[in-house]
mmCIF file of C-alpha atoms in Angstrom:
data_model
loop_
_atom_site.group_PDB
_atom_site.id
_atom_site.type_symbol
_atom_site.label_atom_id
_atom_site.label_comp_id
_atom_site.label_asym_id
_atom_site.label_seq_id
_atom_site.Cartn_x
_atom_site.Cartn_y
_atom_site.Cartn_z
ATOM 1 C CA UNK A 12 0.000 0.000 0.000
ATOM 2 C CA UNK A 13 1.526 3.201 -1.202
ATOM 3 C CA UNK A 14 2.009 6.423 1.511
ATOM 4 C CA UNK A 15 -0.663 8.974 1.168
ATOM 5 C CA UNK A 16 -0.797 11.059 -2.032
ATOM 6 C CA UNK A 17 0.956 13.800 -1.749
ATOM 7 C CA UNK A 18 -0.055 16.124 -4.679
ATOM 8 C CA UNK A 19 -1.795 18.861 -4.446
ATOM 9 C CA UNK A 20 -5.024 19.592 -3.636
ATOM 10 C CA UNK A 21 -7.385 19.543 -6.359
ATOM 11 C CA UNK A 22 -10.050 21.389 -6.719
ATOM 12 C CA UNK A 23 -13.009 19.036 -6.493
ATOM 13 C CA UNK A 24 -11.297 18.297 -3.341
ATOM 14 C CA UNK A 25 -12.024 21.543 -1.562
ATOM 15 C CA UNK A 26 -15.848 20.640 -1.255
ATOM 16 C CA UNK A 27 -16.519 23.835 -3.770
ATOM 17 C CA UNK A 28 -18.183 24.054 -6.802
ATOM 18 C CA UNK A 29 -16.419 26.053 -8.858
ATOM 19 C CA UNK A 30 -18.320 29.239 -10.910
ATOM 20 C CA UNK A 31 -18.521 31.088 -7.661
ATOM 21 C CA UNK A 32 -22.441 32.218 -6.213
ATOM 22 C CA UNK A 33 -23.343 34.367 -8.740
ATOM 23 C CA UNK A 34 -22.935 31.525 -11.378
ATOM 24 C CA UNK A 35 -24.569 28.782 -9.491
ATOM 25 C CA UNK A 36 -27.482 31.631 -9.182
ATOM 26 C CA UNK A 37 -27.991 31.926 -12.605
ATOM 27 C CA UNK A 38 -28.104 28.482 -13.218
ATOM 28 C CA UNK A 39 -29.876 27.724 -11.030
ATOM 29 C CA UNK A 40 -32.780 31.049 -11.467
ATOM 30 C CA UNK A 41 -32.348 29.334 -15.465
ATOM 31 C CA UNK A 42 -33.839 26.180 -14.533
ATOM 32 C CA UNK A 43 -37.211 27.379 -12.605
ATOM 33 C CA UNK A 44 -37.647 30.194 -15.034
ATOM 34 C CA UNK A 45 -36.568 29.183 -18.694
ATOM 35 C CA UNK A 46 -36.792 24.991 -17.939
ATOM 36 C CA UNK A 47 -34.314 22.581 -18.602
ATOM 37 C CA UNK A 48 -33.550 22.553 -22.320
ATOM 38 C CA UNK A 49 -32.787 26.290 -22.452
ATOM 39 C CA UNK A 50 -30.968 25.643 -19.913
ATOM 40 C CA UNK A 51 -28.911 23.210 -21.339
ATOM 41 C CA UNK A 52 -28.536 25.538 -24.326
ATOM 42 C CA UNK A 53 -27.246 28.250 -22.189
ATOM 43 C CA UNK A 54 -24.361 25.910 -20.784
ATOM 44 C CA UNK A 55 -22.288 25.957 -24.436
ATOM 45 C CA UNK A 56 -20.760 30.155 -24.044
ATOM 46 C CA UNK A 57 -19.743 28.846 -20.289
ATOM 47 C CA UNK A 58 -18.078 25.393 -21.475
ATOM 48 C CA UNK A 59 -16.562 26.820 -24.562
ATOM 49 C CA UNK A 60 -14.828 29.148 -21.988
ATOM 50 C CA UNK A 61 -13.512 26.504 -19.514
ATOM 51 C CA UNK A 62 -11.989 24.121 -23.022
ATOM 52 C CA UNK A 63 -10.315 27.161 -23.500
ATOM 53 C CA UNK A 64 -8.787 28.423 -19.845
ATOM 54 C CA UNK A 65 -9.433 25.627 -17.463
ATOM 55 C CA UNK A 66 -6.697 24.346 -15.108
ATOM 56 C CA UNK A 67 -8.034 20.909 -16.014
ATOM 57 C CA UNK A 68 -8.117 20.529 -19.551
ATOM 58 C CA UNK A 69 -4.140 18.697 -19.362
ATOM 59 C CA UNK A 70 -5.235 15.671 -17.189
ATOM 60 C CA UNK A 71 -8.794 15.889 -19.395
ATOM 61 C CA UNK A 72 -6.495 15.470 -22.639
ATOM 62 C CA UNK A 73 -4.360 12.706 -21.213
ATOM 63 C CA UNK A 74 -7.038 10.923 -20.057
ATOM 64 C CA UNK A 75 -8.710 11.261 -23.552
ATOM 65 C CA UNK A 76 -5.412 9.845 -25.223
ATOM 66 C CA UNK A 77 -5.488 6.997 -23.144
ATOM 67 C CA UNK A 78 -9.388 5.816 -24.315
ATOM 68 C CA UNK A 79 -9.091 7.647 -27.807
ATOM 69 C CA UNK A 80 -5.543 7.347 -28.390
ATOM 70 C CA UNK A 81 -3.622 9.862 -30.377
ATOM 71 C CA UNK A 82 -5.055 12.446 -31.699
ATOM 72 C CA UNK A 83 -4.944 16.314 -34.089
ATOM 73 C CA UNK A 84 -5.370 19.504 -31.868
ATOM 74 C CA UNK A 85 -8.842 20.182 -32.938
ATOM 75 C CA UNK A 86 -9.884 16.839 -31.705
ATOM 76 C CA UNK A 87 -8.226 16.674 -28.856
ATOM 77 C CA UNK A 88 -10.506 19.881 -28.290
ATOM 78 C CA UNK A 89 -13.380 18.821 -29.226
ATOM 79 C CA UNK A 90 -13.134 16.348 -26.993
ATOM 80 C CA UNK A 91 -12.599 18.108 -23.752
ATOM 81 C CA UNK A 92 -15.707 20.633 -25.001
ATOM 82 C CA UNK A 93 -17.769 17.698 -24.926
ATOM 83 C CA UNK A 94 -16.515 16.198 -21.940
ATOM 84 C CA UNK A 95 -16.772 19.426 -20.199
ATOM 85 C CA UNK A 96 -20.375 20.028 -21.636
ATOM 86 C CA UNK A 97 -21.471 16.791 -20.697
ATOM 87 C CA UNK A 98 -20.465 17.666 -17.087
ATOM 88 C CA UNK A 99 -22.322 20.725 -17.103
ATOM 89 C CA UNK A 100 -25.439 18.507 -18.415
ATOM 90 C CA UNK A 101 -25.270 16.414 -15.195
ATOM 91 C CA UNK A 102 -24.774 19.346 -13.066
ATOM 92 C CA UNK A 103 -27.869 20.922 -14.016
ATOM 93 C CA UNK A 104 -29.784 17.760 -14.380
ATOM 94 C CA UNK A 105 -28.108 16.844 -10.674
ATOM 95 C CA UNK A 106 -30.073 20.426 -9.584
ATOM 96 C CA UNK A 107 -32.888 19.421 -11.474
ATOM 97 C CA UNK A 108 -33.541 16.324 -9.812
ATOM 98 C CA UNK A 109 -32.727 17.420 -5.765
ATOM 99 C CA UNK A 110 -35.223 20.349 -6.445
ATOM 100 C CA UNK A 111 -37.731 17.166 -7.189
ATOM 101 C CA UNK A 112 -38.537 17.786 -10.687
ATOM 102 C CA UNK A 113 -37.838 14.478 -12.599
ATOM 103 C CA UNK A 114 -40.402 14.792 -15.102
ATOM 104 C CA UNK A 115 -37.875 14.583 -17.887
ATOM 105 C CA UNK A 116 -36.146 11.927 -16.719
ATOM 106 C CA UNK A 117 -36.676 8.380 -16.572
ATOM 107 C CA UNK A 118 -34.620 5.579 -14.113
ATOM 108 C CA UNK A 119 -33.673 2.328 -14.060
ATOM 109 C CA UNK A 120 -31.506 -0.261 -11.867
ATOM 110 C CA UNK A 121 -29.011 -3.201 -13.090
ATOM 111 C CA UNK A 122 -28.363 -5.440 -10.138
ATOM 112 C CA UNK A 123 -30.217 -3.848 -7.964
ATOM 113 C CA UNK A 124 -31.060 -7.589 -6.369
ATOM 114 C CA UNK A 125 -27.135 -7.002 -5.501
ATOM 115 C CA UNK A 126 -27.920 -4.198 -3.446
ATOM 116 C CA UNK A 127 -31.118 -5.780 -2.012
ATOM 117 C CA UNK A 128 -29.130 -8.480 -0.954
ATOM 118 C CA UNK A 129 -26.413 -6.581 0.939
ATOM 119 C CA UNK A 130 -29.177 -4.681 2.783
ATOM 120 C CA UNK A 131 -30.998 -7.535 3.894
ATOM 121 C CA UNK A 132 -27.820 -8.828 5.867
ATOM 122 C CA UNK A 133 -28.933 -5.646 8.341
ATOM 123 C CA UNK A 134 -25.036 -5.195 8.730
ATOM 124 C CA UNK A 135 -25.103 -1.903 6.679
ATOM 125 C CA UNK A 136 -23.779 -1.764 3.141
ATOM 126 C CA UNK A 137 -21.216 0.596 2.076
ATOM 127 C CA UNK A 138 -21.323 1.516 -1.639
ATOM 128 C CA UNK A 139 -18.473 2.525 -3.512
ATOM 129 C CA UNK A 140 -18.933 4.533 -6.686
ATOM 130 C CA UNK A 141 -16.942 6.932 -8.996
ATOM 131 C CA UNK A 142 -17.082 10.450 -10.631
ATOM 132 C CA UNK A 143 -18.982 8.911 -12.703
ATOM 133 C CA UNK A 144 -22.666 10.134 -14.174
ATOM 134 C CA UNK A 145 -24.774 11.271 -11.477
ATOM 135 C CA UNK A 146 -24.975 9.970 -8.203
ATOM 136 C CA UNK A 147 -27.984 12.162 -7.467
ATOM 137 C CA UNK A 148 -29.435 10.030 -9.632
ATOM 138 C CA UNK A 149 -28.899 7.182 -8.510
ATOM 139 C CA UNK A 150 -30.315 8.108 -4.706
ATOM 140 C CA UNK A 151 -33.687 8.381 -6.780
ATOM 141 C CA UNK A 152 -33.028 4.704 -7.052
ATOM 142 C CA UNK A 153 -31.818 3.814 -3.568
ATOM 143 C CA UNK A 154 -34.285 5.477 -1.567
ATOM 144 C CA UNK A 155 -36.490 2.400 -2.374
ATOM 145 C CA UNK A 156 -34.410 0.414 -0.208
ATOM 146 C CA UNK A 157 -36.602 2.071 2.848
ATOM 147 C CA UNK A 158 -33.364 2.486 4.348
ATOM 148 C CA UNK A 159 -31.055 5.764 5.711
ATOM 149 C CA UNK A 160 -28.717 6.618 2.766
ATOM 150 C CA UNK A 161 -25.447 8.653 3.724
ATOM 151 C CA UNK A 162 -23.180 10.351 1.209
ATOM 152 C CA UNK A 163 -20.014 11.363 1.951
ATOM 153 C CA UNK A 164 -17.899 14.062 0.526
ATOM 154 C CA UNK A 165 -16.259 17.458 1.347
ATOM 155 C CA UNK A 166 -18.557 20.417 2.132
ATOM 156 C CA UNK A 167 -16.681 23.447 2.649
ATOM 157 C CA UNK A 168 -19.150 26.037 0.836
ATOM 158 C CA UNK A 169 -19.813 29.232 1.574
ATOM 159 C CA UNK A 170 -22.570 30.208 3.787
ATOM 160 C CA UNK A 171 -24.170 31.900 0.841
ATOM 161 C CA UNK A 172 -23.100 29.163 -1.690
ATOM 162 C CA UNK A 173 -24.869 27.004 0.796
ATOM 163 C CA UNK A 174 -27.480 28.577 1.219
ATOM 164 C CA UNK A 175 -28.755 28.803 -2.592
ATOM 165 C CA UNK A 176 -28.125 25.002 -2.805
ATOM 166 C CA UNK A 177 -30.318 24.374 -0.051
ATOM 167 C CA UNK A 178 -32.988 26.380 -1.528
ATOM 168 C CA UNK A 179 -33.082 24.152 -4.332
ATOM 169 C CA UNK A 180 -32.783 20.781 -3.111
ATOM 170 C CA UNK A 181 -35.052 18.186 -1.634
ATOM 171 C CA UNK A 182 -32.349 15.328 -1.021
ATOM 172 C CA UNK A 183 -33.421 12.111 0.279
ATOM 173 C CA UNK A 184 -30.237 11.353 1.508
ATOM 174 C CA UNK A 185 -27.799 12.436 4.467
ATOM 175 C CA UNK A 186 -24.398 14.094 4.066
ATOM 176 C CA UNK A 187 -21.814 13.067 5.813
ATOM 177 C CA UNK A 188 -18.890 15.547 5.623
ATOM 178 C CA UNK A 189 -15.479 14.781 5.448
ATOM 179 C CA UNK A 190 -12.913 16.988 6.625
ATOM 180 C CA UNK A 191 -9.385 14.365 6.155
ATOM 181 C CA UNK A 192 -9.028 13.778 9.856
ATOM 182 C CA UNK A 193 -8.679 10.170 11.107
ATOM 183 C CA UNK A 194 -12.102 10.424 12.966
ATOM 184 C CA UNK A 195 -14.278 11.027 9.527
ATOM 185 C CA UNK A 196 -14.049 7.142 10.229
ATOM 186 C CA UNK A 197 -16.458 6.871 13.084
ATOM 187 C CA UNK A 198 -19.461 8.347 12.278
ATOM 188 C CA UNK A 199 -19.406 6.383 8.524
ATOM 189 C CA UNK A 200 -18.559 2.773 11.224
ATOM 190 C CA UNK A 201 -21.537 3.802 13.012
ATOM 191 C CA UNK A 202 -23.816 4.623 10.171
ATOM 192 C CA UNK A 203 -23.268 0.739 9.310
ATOM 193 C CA UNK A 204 -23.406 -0.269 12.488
ATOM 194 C CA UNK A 205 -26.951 1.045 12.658
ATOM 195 C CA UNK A 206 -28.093 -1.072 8.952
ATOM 196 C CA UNK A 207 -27.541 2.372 6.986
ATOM 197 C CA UNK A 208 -26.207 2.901 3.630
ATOM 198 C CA UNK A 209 -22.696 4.538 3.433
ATOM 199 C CA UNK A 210 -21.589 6.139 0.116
ATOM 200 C CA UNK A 211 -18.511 6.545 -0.892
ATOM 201 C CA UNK A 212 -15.949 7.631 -4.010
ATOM 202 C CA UNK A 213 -13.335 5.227 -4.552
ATOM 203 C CA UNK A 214 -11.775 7.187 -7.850
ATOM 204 C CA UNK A 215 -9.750 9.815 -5.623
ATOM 205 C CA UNK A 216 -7.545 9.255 -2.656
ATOM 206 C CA UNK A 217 -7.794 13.051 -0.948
ATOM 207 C CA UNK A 218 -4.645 12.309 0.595
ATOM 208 C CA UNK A 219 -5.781 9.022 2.194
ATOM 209 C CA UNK A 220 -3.969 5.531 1.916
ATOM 210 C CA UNK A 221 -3.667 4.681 -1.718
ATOM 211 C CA UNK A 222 -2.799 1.284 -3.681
ATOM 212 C CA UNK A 223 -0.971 1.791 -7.105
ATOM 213 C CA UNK A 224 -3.397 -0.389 -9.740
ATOM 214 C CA UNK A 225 -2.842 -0.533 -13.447
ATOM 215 C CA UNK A 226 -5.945 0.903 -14.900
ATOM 216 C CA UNK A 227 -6.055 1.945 -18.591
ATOM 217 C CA UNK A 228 -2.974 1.082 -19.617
ATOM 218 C CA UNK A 229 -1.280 3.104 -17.083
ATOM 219 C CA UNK A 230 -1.145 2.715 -13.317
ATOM 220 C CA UNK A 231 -2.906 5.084 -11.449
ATOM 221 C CA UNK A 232 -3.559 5.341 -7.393
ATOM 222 C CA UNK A 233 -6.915 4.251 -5.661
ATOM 223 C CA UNK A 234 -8.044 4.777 -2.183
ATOM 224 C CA UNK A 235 -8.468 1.863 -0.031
ATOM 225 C CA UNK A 236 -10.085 2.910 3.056
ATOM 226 C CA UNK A 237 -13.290 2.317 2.284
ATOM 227 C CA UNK A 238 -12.528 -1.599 2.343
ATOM 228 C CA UNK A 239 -10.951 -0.793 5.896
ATOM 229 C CA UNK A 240 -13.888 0.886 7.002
ATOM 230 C CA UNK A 241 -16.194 -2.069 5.741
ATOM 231 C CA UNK A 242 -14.297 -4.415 7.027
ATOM 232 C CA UNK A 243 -13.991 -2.484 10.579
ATOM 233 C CA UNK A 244 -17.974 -2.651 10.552
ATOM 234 C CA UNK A 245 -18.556 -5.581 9.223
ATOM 235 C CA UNK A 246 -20.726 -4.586 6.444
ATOM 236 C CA UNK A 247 -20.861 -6.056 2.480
ATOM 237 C CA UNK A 248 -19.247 -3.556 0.099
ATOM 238 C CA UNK A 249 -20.839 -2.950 -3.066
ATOM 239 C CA UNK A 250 -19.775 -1.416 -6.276
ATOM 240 C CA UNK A 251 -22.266 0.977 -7.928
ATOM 241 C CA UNK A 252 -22.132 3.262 -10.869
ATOM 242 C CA UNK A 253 -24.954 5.113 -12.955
ATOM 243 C CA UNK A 254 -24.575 6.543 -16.449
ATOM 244 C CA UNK A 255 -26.819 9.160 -18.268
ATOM 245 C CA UNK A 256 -28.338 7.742 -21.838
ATOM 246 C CA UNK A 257 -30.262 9.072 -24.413
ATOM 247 C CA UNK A 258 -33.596 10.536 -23.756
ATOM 248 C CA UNK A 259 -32.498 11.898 -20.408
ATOM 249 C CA UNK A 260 -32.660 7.547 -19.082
ATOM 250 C CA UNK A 261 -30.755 7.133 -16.069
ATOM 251 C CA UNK A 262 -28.920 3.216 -15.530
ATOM 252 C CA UNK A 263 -27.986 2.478 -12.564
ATOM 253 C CA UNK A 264 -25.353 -0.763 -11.951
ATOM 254 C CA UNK A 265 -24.746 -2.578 -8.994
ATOM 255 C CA UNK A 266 -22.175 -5.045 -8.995
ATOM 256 C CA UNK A 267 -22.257 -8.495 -6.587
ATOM 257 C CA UNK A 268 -20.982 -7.792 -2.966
ATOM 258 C CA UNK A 269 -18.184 -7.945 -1.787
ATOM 259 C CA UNK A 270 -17.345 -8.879 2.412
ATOM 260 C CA UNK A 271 -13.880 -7.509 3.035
ATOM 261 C CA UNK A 272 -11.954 -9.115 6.144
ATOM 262 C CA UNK A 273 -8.960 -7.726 7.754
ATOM 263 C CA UNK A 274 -5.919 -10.056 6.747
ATOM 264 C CA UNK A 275 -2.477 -10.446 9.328
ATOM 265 C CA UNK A 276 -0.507 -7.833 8.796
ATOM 266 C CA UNK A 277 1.978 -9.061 7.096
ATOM 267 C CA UNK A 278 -0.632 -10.066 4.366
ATOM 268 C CA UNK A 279 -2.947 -6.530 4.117
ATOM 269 C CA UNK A 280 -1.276 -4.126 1.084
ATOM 270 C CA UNK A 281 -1.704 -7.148 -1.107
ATOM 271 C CA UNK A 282 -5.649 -7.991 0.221
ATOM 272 C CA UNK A 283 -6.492 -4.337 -0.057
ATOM 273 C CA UNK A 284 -4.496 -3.649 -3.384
ATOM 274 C CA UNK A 285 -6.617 -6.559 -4.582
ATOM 275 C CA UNK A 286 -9.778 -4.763 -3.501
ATOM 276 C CA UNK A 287 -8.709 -1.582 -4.885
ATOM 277 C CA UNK A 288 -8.114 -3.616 -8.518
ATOM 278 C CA UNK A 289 -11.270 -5.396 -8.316
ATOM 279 C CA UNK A 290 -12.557 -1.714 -8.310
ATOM 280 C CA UNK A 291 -10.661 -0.775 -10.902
ATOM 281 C CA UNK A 292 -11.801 -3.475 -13.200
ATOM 282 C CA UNK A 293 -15.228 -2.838 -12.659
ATOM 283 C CA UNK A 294 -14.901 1.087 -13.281
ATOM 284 C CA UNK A 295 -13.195 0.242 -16.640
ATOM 285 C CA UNK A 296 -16.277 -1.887 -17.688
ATOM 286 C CA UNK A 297 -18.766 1.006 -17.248
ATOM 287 C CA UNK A 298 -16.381 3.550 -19.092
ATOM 288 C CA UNK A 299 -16.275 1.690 -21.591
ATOM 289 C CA UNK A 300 -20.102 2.398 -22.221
ATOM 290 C CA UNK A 301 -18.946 6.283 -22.059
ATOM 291 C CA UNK A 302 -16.111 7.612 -21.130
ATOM 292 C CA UNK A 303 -17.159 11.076 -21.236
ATOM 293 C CA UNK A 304 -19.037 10.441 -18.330
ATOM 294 C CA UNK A 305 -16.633 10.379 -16.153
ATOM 295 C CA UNK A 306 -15.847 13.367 -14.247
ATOM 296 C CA UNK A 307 -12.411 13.043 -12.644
ATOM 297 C CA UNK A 308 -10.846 16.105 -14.315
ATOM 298 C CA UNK A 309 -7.620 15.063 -12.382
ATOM 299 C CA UNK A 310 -4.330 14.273 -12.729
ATOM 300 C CA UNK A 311 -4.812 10.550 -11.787
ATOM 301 C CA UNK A 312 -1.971 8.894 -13.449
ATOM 302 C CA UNK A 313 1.405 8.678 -12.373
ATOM 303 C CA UNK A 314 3.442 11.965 -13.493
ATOM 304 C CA UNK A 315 6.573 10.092 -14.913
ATOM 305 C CA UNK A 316 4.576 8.038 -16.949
ATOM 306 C CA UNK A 317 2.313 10.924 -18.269
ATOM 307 C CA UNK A 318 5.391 13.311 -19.033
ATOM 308 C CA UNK A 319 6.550 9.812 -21.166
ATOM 309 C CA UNK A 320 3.599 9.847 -22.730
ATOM 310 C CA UNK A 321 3.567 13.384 -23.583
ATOM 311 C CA UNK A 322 6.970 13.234 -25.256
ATOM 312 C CA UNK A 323 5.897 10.226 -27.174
ATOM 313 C CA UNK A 324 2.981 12.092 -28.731
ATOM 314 C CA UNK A 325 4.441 15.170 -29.721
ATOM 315 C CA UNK A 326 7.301 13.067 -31.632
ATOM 316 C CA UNK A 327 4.642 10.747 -32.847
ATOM 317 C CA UNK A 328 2.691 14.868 -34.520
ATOM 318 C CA UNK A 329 6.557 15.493 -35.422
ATOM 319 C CA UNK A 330 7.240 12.527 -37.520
ATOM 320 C CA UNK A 331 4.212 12.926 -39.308
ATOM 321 C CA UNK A 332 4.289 16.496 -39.879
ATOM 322 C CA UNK A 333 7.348 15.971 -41.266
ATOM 323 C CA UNK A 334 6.645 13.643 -43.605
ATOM 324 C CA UNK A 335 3.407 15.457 -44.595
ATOM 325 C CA UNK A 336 3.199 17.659 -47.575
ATOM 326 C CA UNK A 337 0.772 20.129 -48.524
ATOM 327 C CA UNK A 338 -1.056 17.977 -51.169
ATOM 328 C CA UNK A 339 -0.449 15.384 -48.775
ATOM 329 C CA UNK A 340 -3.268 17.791 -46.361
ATOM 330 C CA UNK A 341 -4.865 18.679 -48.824
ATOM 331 C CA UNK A 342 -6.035 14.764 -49.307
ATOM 332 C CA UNK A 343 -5.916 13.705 -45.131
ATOM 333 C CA UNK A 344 -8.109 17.230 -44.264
ATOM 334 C CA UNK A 345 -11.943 15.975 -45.761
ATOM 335 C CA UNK A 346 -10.891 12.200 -44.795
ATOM 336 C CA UNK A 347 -10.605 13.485 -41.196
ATOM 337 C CA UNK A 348 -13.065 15.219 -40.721
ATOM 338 C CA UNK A 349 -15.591 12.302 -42.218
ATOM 339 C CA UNK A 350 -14.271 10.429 -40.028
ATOM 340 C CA UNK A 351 -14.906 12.333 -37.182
ATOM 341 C CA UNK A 352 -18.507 13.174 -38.177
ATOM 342 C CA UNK A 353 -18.966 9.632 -37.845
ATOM 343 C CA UNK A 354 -17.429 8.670 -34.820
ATOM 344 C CA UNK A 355 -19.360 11.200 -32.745
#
């Protein structure tokens, strides 16, 4: 098990949104006055701006290169604007659904006997998801379980911030906040201790204990408290993920539980780096399905190997630049871009 992560702190790990009060405001005031569409279409000046100047497009484009592979500038571009717009989508469909308006949205749950079945044990569950989709979402789904659901995550809004959010939610779950300290552990132990449902992201360490996994081709570090917390309350551990589809559907999957056990000592990096892979496995499954869906605009691979890979593509553009001539463009320009108009 690798020391904590040391980088620093991102900032989806602050517990802010980011577009400051005035911006959640509008988007917010946009959705009860003007509905959700126009809403939507007043999302593309804001994500054109943040392809352009965000602090995250260079982990968003080597993330990109590692589904998509190599790629020309104004793909790599187009790319992050969809990526980026597709976040905003699930943002405001995220507000949409707290506030309690699902009317344009529909549900459904893949393995949701998994789930069922953890439950029923009366152990607690603890379910371990990803940036991925739209967890709000998914709680639509999990409050039929007629059991307390807790979310964790970082909450260090403004007062203001806060407030506005409030305003517009009716969330049928609790959160529990996180603040890094060692005793964010007991009130999550004693959530399951009680039968409750524990939530969790398993995609970003926040500086906690981390296991190295190879995951897309690379290796990249996952948290693996959560199996120590599960495994301190006794309670099945369940991998979930939901993805938007077409038509505004939301799919929810649940994967088969897991029961994590505390191994000797001398055994416990490789149990829990197991854990942490089996994660990984199942994450790459669902990204497969889209991988603009996920939403970990972070630089989650190791930085040696990404400053490799960087090198390798820009002499990889070099080579065939250089061999390129303008008749050469002239040809490869239309061919490109058919192929692009077909891919997306």
């Amino acid at each position: 098990m690798a020391a904590p992560d040391s980088q620093t702190v991102h900032w989806s790990g602050t517990g802010q949104l980011r577009g400051g009060r005035w911006g959640i405001w509008f988007f917010i005031t946009a959705l009860r006055v003007l509905g959700l569409r126009i809403t939507y279409l007043l999302l593309l000046p804001c994500v054109a701006y943040f392809t352009c100047v965000s602090p995250d497009v260079p982990a968003t484009v080597d993330y990109h290169r590692r589904v998509f592979g190599p790629s020309s500038w104004w793909k790599r571009r187009w790319l992050v604007f969809r990526h980026f717009l597709s976040f905003g989508r699930a943002i405001i469909d995220r507000t949409a659904i707290l506030a309690g308006d699902t009317r344009h949205f529909s549900f459904s749950f893949d393995g949701e006997n998994h789930v069922r079945q953890a439950v029923a044990e009366g152990r607690g569950v603890l379910l371990l998801t990803a940036h991925l989709g739209n967890w709000e979402a998914a709680a639509q789904l999990l409050s039929r379980l007629d059991v307390p659901i807790n979310v964790t995550g970082f909450d260090h809004e403004s007062p203001e911030i806060r407030a506005l959010l409030n305003q517009a939610s009716k969330a049928r779950f609790r959160l529990l906040p996180l603040t890094g300290s060692p005793t964010d552990a007991i009130p999550l132990v004693a959530a399951m201790r009680r039968g409750e449902v524990v939530a969790m992201l398993g995609d970003r360490a926040y500086g906690s204990p981390v296991a190295r996994i190879p995951f897309l081709g690379g290796t990249a570090s996952f948290p693996v408290g959560a199996y120590v917390l599960a495994a301190i309350a006794g309670a099945p551990l369940v991998h979930v993920f939901n993805l938007r589809e077409p038509g505004g559907h939301y799919r929810f999957f649940g994967f088969p539980p897991q029961r994590p056990q505390m191994p000797p000592h001398d055994q416990r990096d490789a149990r829990l780096r197991d854990y942490a892979t089996r994660f990984a496995q199942d994450l790459e499954t669902i990204l497969k399905r889209d991988p603009l869906q996920w939403y970990n605009f972070y630089p989650f691979w190791d930085q040696t190997e990404r400053r490799l890979n960087r090198s390798a593509d820009s002499l990889v553009r070099a080579n065939s630049e250089a061999r390129a001539t303008p008749a050469d463009e002239a040809v490869r320009a239309p061919l490109h871009q058919d192929a692009a108009s077909t891919r997306h």
